[in-house]
Structure formats: C-alpha cells, structure tokens
Coordinates of C-alpha atoms (C1' of nucleotides) in Angstrom, one line a residue:
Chain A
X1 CA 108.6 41.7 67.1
X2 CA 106.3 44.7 66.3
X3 CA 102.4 44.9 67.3
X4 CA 100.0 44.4 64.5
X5 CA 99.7 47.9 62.4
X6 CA 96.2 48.8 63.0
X7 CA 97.4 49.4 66.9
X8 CA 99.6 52.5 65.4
X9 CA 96.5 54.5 64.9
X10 CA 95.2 53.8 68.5
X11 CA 93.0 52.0 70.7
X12 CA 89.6 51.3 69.7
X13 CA 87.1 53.6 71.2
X14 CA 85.6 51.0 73.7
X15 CA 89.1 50.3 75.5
X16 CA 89.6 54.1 75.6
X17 CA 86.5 55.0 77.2
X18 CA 86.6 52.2 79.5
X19 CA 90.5 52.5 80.6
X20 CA 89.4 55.9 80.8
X21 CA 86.7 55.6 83.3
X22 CA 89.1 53.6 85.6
X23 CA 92.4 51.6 85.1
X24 CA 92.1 48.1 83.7
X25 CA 94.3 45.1 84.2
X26 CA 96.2 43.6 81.1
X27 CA 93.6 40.4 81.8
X28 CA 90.7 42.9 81.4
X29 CA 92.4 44.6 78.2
X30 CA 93.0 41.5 76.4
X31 CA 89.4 40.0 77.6
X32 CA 87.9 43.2 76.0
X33 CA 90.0 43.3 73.1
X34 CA 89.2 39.8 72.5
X35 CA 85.7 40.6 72.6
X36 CA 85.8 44.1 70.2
X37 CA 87.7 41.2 67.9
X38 CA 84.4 39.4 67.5
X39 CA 82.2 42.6 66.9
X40 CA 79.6 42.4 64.6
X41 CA 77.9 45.0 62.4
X42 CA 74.4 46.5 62.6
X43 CA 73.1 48.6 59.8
X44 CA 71.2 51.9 60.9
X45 CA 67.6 52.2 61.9
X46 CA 67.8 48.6 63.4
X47 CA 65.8 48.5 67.3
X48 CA 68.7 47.3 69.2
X49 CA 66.6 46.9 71.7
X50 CA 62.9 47.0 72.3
X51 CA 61.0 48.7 75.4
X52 CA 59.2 46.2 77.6
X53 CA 61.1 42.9 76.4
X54 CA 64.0 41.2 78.4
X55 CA 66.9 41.8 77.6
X56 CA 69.3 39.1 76.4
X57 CA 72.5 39.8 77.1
X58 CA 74.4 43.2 77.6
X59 CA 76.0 44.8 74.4
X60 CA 78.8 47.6 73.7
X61 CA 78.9 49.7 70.9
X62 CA 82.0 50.0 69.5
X63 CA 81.6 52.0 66.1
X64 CA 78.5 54.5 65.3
X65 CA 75.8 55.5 67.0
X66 CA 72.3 54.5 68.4
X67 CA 69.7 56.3 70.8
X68 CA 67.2 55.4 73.8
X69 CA 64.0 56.3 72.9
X70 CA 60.5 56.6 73.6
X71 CA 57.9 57.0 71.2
X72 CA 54.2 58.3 72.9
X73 CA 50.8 57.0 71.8
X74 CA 50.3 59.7 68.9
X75 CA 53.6 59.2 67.7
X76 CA 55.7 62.1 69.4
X77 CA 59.0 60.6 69.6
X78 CA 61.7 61.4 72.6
X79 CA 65.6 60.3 72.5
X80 CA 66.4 60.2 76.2
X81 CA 70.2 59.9 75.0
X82 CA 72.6 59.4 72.6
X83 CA 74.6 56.1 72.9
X84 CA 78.3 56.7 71.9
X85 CA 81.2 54.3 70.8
X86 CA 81.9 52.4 74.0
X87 CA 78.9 52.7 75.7
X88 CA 76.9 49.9 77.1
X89 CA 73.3 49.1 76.6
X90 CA 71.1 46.7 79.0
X91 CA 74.1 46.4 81.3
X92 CA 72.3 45.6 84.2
X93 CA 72.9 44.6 88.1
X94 CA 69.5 42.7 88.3
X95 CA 68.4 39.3 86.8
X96 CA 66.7 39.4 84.1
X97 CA 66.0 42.9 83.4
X98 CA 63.2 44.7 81.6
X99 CA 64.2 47.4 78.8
X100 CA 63.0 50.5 80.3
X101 CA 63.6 52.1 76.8
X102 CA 64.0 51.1 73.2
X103 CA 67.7 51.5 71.8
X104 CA 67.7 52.3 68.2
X105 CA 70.8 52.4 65.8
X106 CA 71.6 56.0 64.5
X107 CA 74.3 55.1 61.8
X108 CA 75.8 52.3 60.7
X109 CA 77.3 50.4 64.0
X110 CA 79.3 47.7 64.8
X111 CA 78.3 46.1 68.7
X112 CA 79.9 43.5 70.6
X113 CA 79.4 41.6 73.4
X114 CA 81.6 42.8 76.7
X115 CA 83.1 40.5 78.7
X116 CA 81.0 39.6 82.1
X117 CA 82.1 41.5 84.6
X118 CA 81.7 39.1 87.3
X119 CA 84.8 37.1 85.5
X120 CA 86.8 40.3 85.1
X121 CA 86.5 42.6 88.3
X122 CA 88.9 45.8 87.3
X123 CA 85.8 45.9 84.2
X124 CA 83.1 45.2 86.5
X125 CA 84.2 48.5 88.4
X126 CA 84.1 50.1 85.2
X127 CA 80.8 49.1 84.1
X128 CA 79.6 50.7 87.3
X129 CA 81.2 53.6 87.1
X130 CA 80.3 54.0 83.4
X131 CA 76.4 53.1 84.5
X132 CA 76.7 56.0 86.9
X133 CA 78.3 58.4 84.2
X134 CA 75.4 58.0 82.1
X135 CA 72.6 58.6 84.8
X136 CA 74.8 62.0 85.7
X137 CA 74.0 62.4 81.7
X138 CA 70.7 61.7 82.4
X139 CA 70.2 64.1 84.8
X140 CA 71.9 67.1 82.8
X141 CA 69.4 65.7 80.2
X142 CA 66.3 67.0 82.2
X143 CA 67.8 70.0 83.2
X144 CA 68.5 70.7 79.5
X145 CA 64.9 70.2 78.8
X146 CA 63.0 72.0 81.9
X147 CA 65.0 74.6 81.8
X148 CA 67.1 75.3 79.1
X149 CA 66.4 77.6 76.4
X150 CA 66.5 75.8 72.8
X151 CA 69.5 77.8 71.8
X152 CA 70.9 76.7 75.2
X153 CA 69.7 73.3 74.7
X154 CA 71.8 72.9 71.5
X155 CA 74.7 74.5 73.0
X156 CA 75.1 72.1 75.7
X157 CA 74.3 69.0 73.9
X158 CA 77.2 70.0 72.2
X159 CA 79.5 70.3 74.8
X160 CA 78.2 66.8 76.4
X161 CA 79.0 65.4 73.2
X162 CA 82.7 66.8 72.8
X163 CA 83.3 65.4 76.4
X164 CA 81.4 62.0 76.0
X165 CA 83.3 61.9 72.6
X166 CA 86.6 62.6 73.8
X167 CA 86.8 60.1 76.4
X168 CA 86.7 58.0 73.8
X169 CA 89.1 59.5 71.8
X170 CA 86.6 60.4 68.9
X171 CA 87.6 64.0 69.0
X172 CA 90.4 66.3 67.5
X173 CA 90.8 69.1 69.3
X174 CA 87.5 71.0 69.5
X175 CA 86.0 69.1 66.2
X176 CA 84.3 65.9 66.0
X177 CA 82.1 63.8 63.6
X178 CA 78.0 64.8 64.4
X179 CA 76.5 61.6 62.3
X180 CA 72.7 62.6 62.9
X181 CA 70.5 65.1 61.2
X182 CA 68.5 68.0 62.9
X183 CA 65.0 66.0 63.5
X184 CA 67.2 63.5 65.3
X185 CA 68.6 66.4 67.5
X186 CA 65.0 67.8 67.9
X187 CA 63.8 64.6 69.0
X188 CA 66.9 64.6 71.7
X189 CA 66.0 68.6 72.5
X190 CA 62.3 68.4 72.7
X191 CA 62.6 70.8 69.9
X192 CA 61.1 70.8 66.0
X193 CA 63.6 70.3 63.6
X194 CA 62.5 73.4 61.5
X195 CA 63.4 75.2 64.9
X196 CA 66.8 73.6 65.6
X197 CA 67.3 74.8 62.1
X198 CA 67.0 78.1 63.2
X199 CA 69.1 78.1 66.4
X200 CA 71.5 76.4 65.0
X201 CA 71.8 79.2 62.0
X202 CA 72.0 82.3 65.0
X203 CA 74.6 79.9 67.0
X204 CA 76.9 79.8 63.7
X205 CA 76.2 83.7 63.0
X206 CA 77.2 84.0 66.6
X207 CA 80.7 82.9 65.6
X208 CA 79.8 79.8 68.5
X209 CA 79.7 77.5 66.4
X210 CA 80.6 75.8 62.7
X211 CA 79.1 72.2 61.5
X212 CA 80.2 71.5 58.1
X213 CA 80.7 68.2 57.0
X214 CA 79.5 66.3 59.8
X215 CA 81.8 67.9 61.7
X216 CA 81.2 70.0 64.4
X217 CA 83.4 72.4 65.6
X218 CA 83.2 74.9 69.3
X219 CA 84.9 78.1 68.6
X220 CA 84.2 79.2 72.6
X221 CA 83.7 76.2 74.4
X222 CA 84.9 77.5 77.6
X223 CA 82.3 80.5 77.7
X224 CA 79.6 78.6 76.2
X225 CA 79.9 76.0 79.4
X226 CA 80.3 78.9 81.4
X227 CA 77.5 80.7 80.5
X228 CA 75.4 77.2 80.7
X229 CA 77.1 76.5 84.7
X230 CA 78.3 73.1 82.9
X231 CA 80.9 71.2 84.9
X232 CA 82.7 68.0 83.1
X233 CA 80.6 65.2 84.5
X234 CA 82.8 63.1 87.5
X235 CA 81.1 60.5 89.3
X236 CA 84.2 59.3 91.3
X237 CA 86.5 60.8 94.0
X238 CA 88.7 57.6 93.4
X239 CA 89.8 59.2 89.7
Chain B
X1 CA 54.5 36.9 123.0
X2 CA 52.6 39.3 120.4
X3 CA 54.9 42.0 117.9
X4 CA 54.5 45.6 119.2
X5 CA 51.6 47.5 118.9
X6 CA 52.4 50.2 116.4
X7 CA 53.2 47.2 113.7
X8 CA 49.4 46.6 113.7
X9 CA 49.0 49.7 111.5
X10 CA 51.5 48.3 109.0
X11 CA 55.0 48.5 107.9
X12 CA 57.2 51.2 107.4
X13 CA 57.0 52.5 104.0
X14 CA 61.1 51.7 103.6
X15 CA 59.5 47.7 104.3
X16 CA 57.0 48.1 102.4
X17 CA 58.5 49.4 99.0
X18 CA 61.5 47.2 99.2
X19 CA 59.9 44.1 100.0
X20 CA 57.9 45.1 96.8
X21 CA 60.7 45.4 94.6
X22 CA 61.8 41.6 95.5
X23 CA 61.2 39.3 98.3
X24 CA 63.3 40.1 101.6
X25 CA 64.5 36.9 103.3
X26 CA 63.8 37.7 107.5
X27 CA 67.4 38.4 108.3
X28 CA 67.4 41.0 105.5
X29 CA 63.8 42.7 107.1
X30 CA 65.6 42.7 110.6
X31 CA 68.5 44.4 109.5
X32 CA 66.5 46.7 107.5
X33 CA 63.7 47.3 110.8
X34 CA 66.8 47.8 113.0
X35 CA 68.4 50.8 110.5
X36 CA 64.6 52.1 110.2
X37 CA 64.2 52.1 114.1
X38 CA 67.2 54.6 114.5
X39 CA 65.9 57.3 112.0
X40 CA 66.8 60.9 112.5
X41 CA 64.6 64.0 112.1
X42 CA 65.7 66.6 109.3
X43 CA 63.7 69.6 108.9
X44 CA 62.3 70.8 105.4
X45 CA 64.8 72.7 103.1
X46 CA 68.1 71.1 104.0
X47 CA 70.7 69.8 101.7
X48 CA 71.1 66.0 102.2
X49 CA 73.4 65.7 99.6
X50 CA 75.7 68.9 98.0
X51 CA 75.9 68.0 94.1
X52 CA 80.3 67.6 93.2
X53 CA 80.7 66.6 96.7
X54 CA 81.5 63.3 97.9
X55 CA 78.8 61.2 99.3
X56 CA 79.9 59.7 102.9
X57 CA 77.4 57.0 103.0
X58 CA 74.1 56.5 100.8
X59 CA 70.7 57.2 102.8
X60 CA 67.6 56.0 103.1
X61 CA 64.4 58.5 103.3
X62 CA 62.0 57.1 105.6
X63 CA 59.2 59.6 105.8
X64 CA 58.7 62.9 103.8
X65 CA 59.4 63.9 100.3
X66 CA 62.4 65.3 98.8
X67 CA 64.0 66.0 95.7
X68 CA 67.1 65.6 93.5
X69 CA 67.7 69.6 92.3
X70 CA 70.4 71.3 89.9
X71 CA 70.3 75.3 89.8
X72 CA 71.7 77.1 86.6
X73 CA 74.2 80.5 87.5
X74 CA 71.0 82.5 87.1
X75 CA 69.0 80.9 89.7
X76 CA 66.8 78.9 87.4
X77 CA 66.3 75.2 89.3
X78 CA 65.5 72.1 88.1
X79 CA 64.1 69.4 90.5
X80 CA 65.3 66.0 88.1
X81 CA 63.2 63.7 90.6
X82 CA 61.0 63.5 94.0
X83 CA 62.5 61.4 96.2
X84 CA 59.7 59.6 98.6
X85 CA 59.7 57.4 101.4
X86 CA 61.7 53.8 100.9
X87 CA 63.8 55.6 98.2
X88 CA 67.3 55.2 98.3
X89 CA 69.8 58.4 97.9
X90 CA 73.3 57.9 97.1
X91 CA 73.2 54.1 96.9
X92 CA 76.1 53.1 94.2
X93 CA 78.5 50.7 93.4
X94 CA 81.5 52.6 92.6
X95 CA 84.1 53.1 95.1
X96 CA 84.2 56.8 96.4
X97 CA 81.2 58.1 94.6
X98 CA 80.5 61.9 94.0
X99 CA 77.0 63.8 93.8
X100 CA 75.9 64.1 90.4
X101 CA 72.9 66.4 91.8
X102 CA 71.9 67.9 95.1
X103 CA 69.1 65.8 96.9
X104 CA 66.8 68.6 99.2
X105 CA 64.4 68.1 101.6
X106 CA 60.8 69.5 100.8
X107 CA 59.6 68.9 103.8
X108 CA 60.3 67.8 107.3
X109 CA 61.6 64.0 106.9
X110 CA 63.3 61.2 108.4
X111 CA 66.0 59.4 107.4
X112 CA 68.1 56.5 108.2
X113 CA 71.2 54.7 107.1
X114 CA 70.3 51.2 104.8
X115 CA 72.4 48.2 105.8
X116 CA 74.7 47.6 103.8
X117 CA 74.1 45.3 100.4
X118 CA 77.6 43.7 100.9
X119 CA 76.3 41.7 103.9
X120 CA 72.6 41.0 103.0
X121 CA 72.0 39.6 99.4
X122 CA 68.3 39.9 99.0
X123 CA 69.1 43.5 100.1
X124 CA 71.6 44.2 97.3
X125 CA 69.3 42.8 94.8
X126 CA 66.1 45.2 96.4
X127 CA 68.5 48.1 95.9
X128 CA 69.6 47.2 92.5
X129 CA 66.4 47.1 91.2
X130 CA 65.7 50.3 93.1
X131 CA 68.6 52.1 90.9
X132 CA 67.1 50.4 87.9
X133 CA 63.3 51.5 88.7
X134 CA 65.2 55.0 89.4
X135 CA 66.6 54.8 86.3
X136 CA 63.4 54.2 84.0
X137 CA 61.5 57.7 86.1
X138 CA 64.3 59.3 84.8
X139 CA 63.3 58.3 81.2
X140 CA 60.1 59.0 81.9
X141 CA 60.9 62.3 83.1
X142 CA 62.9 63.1 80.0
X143 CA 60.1 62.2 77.9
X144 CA 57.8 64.2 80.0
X145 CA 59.8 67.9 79.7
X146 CA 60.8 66.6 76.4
X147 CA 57.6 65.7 74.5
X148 CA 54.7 67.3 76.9
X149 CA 52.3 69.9 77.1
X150 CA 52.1 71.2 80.5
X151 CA 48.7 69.1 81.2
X152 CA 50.3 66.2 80.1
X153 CA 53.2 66.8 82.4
X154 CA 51.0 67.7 85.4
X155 CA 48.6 64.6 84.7
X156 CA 51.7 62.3 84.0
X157 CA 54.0 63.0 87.0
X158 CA 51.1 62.8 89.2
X159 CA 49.9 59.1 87.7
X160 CA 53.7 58.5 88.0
X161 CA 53.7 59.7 92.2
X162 CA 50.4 57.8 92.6
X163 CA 52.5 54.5 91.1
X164 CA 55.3 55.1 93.5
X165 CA 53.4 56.3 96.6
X166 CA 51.3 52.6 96.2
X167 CA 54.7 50.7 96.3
X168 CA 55.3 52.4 99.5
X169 CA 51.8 51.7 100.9
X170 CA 51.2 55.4 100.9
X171 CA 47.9 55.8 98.7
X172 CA 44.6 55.7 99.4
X173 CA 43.1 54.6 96.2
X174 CA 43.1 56.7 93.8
X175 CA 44.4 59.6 96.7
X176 CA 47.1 60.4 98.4
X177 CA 49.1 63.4 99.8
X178 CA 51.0 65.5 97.4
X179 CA 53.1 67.7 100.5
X180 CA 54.5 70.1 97.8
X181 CA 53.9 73.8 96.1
X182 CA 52.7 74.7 92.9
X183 CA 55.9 76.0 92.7
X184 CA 58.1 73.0 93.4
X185 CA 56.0 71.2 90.6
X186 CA 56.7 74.1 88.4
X187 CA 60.4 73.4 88.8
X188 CA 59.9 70.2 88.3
X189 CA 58.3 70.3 85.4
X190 CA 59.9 73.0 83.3
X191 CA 56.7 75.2 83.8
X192 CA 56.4 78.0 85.6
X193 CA 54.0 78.4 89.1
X194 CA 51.3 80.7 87.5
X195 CA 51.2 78.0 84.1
X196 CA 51.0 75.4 86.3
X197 CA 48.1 77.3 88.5
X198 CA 46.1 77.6 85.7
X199 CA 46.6 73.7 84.0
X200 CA 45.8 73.1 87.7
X201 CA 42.5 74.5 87.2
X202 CA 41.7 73.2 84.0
X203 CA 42.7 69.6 85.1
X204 CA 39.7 69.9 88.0
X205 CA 37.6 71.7 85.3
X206 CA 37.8 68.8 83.1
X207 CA 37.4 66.6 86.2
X208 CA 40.2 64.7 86.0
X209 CA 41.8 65.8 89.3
X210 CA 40.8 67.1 92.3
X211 CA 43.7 68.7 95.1
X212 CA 42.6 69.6 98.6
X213 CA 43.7 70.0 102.1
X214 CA 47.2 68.3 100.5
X215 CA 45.4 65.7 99.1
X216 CA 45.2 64.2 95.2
X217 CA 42.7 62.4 93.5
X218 CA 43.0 61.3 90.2
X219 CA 39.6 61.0 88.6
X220 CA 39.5 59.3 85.6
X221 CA 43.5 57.1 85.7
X222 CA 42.9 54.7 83.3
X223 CA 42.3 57.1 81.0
X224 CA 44.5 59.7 81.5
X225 CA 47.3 56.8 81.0
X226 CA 46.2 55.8 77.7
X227 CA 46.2 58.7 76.3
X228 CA 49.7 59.9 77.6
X229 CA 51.2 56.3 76.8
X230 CA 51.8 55.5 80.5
X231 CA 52.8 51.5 81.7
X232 CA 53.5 50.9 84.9
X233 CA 56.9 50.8 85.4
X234 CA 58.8 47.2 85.3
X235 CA 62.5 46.3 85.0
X236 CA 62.6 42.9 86.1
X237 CA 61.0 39.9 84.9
X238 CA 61.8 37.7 87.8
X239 CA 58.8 39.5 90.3
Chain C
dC1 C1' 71.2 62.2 36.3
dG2 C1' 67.2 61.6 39.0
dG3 C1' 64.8 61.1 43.2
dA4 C1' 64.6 61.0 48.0
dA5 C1' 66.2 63.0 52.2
dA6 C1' 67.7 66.9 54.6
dT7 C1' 68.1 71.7 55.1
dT8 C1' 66.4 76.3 54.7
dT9 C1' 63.0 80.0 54.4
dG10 C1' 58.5 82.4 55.4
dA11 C1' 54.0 83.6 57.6
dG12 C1' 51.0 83.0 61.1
dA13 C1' 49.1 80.6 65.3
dC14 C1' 49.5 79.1 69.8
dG15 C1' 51.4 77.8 74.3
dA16 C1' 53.8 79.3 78.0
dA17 C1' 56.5 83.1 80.2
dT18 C1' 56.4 87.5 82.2
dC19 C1' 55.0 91.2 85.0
dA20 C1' 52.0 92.9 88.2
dA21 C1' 48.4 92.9 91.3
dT22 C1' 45.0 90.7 94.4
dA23 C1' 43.3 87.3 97.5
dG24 C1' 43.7 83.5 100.8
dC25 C1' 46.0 81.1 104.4
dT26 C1' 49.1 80.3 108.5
dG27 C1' 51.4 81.3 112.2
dT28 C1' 53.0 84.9 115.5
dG29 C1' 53.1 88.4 118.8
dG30 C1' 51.0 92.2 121.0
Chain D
dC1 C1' 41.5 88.0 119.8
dC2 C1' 43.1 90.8 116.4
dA3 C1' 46.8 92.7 113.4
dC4 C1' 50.4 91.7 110.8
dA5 C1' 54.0 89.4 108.0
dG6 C1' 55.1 86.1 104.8
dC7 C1' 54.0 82.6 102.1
dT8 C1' 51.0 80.4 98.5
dA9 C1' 47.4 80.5 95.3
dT10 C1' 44.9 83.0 91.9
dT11 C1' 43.8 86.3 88.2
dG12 C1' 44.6 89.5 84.2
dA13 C1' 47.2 91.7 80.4
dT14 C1' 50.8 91.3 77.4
dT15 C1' 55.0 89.5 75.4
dC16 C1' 58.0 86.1 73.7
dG17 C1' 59.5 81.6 72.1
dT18 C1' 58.5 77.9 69.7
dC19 C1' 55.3 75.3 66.8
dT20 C1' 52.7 74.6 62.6
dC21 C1' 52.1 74.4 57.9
dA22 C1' 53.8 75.0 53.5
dA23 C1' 57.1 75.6 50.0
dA24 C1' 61.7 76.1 48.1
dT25 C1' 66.4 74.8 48.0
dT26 C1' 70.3 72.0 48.7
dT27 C1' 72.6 67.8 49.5
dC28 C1' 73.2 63.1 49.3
dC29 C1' 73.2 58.8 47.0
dG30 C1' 72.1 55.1 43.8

DNA sequence: CGGAAATTTGAGACGAATCAATAGCTGTGG
DNA sequence: CCACAGCTATTGATTCGTCTCAAATTTCCG
C-alpha cells in the first residue's frame, strides 16, 4: 500500500511551517491534515477580516497571500505584515476578540479552519509559538521603518520573506515566488511605489538582487543580513 | 479593622490597569497585591531583558517607564514600544521563551514578579488580553513610522501614552508625566532629537500641546484623534 | 488585439537629517 | 556660594533622501 501521489511532492505548507515551529503528534498531523482537506478558496482583494469587528473563528492560510493593514482617515494605507502560507489570522488567547487590524487577501488564497488547540495540545504549543514568531516579525517591522533606510528596508523585507518562506517550504534555494507588486511593498515599507521602483533598480545593478518572473532571487544574502545586523528570528530555547 | 493607610490614595497602577483589562476575582488581587508588595528597585538605564537571551521569568513593571529597544551594528536604535507601569515584560506561553528585543529601563523603576497565570484564571485571562492590547500598539506603531509625518507621530504616540497612562490611573486629565528625552522619543519614532525639537515647538505653537516641568497636556485630543484616525484601543468584546 | 494594470523614467519640491554651535539646567565639589 | 562638567534643549545653515506629479513604456490578461 502506497500513500496517495500528491504526498510525493511534499507536505502542504501549513503542516510544514507548523511541524516546523515545534514537533507535532501523528493525532495533531492527521487533525491538521484533516482540516487543510476541507480548505476553501478566497479570491484576492477579499477583507478577510475587518478592523473593529469580532472575530469569528481563527483561520490558516494555506495557499497565497493576504496582509494586515490599516488604512488612515485620508486614505494613506499601511500593511503591518504579510501573512504567508501557514500563518494564522485572529488566533487568539482571549474570548471573543476584537480585530486589532484588517486582513486583506493578496492573491488568490485558499484558508482553512485549524483545528482548536485546546483539543490538540502538541498544536496548541505551536499556535503559541507561531503567535510569538510573528510579534518578533513585528518588532523587526518597526525597526525596518524607524530606522532603516528604503534601500535597507527592501533588502530586509527580503530576507524576512526567504526565512518566513522557507519554513514553510515555499523556497528553492535562495529563489522564491514574490506574488505582489511594488505599491503593495511600498504600502509594507512606508515607501512610494515610484520609489521602491527605484531602489529596487540600484539593488539589481548592485548585483544584490534579481526579480524576474515573480521570482525573487538573493545573490548575497549572507552579507546583506550582515550588513542589516539581522539574525534568523528564534523565539524558543526549547527548539 | 480599617485597610492600611497608604491604600486611601488608590491602587497600585499594576491593580489598576489589570483590573481594567478584565475583572479580577479577590484571590487573584491578593495574589497580585502580595507580588506588588515585594517590588525591587532598578535604577534607570539597565537591561531587564538582553534581546536572544533566554527570559528566566516574565516581570511585571510597577513604577517607571521603560522601553523595548533593538540597536542596528552602527549604533542606530530603535525603541519598538514604552513599557509603563502594570505592563507585563516577558509574559508568554511557550515553554522556554527567548527575547525577541531588549526591554531597558528609562528611568529609575520597580519591578516585581506577576503570579503566575497557571494558578489564578482571571489572571491568565488579564494577561492575555495584555499581550493582545500589546499586540494592537504594535500595529499602531507600525502604522505610525510607516505612514506619518513627524507631527503626526509626536501627536499620535502621545494620545496613544495618554490612553495607556489612564488605564493605569496615571493621568491627570488631559496631563500626565512624560519622564523621557527628546531623544528617547526621537528613537522612538524614527526622527531624529533636533526634528523632533522643532515639531515639539510647532505642536505648542499651534496649541495643541503644552510640555513642562515633565508634564504633557494635550490641548485639543479629540481632534487631534480624528484627524490621525485614532480609536481607542479594544481587543475584546466581552469588557 | 485592446485595454487596464504595473513598471519605469524625469524634473522639481519638500521633509527630515546632518553638522555645528549656543544656551539652559542639574548636580557636584571646592 | 560659585565654578564647572555633563546632559538636554534649542537654533541655524546646508545637504540628502524621499515624495510628488506627470508622462511614457511594458506587461498582463481577457
């Protein structure tokens, strides 16, 4: 008896990530499996979530991606971060939580519904631990923005992504698939998109950098996240 | 028998600002009066918490201000939040967590240790909502460096510390004591001190602000939060 | 093939940084 | 009580990075 084909190519991205971030027990796997099974597809553009209402139940992305955001009374807009194939949104520790940010999809996406945690403990652990990845993300965020040059800013958006990415599998080798256009990484930068443009053309003539295709490739990743004091994001000792 | 004198002034701004965030059943206040009662002193400028290392056991800052910071290899520093009195530091639920930033002192402060969650439920809740009300400064901090002019940041971080300082009991109206430098504001901001000096200036010009002897006053609130798209912040329906 | 979206280019304006100097304040020791 | 050192705040002149506005070009997609 052979598994099903589709396993040959590989986990989905959501059971990478999350055995990833900590080990899972077969009962978890097969709970989460279960529930990518039943995953359900959301066209791009769509307001995953809105800011201010309660959220209804937690969701996983499993394929694309989507954004927080924030958009200010005049109509500046803000993406406080990108959310990746198996990322949560509104997974939450309190009752009935508030959005504290809209989630809006950036591609085409597929979302499911991941299994409660309180059912499933080995996931529960990894809930938290992937709640406490992102707020490290978070934090590199505003130190991106306050102090961060916008060549800078690109640079290390880029090597967030090839790491965020890559836990999940979504990389080959120092290449992966950028879905979004420039405004939408302006909007994430705090830049224009006429000036991302621009940086983006001196990081290519560099020889940092190549994005053809939707595919972005790091030619020296290693000095780049040197130069930038970046250290791979590790919220657990326990690893 | 009456409660000790010193109560008559009011709680403890720990008390006060978790007992906010959602109610505290007596045994949970006790516990929580008990940890305040054996605060330590810490001088201004120490590290509580060293960013990669791992965090002993989470803290609670009982009076003073300090600051969650990440320095670039050439010095630059960011300060990605204040931390003020009744705010946790280091409180997660992962197993053996690690730093993601350094927390500093700004200026002298007490601290003590919170009981734990595990054994007081209405506790666990008040610190989850804590991380989650964390959380949403966060995004509002993004969208501040992100999206801002430098008067809009100025104005909007100190509406945002005017909102926190009230949870904690620690306003005065529409004053209260801002115990930092132009300088720690600049690197909080993404400004530097002299740009910040002079939107300083303009801000009282305008009369929106005045700052002496340590002490804010925010002018005109209501409007200042229209304009920069401000809501209090909220993450759980059930208060 | 046509039209919309995305990228690219250019010129000029503006906001914030930089560099440098001065003034005010606070605590300290002679 | 004054002199001094060391911050902190303030001011000025200039430079630099990014934005703005506008147009052209390329790419994508139906």
């Amino acid at each position: 008896m052979t598994r099903p084909a589709v396993r040959i190519v590989g986990d989905s991205a959501p059971l990478r990530r999350l055995s990833a971030l900590t080990r899972l027990d077969p009962t978890a796997r097969d709970a989460l499996a279960a529930a990518i099974a039943e995953q359900r597809a959301i066209s791009a553009q769509r307001e995953l979530i809105r800011e201010g209402a309660e959220i209804a139940r937690p969701m996983l992305l499993v394929q694309g991606w989507a954004a927080r955001a924030r958009i200010l009374p005049d109509g500046r807009r803000q993406f406080m971060s990108f959310v990746l194939p198996g990322d949560l949104i509104g997974e939450c520790r309190q009752p009935r939580p508030i959005a504290s940010s809209s989630v809006v999809t950036l591609t085409d996406t597929t979302i499911c519904t991941p299994p409660p945690g309180a059912h499933f403990p080995t996931l529960a652990e990894a809930y938290a631990i992937s709640g406490a990845v992102e707020e490290a993300y978070l934090l590199a965020h505003i130190t991106r923005l306050g102090r961060m040059s916008a060549q800078e800013r690109i640079a290390d958006l880029f090597l967030e992504l090839r790491e965020r990415l890559d836990l999940a599998g979504l990389t080959n080798g120092d290449t992966y698939a950028l879905p979004v256009t420039q405004e939408t990484l302006a909007d994430a930068l705090g830049l224009t998109s006429v000036h991302v443009n621009r940086m983006l053309q001196e990081l290519r003539r560099q020889g940092d950098l190549r994005w053809q295709q939707g595919q972005v490739q790091l030619l020296h990743s290693d000095r780049l996240a040197d130069r930038l004091g970046r250290m791979p994001v590790k919220v657990s000792a326990a690893d």
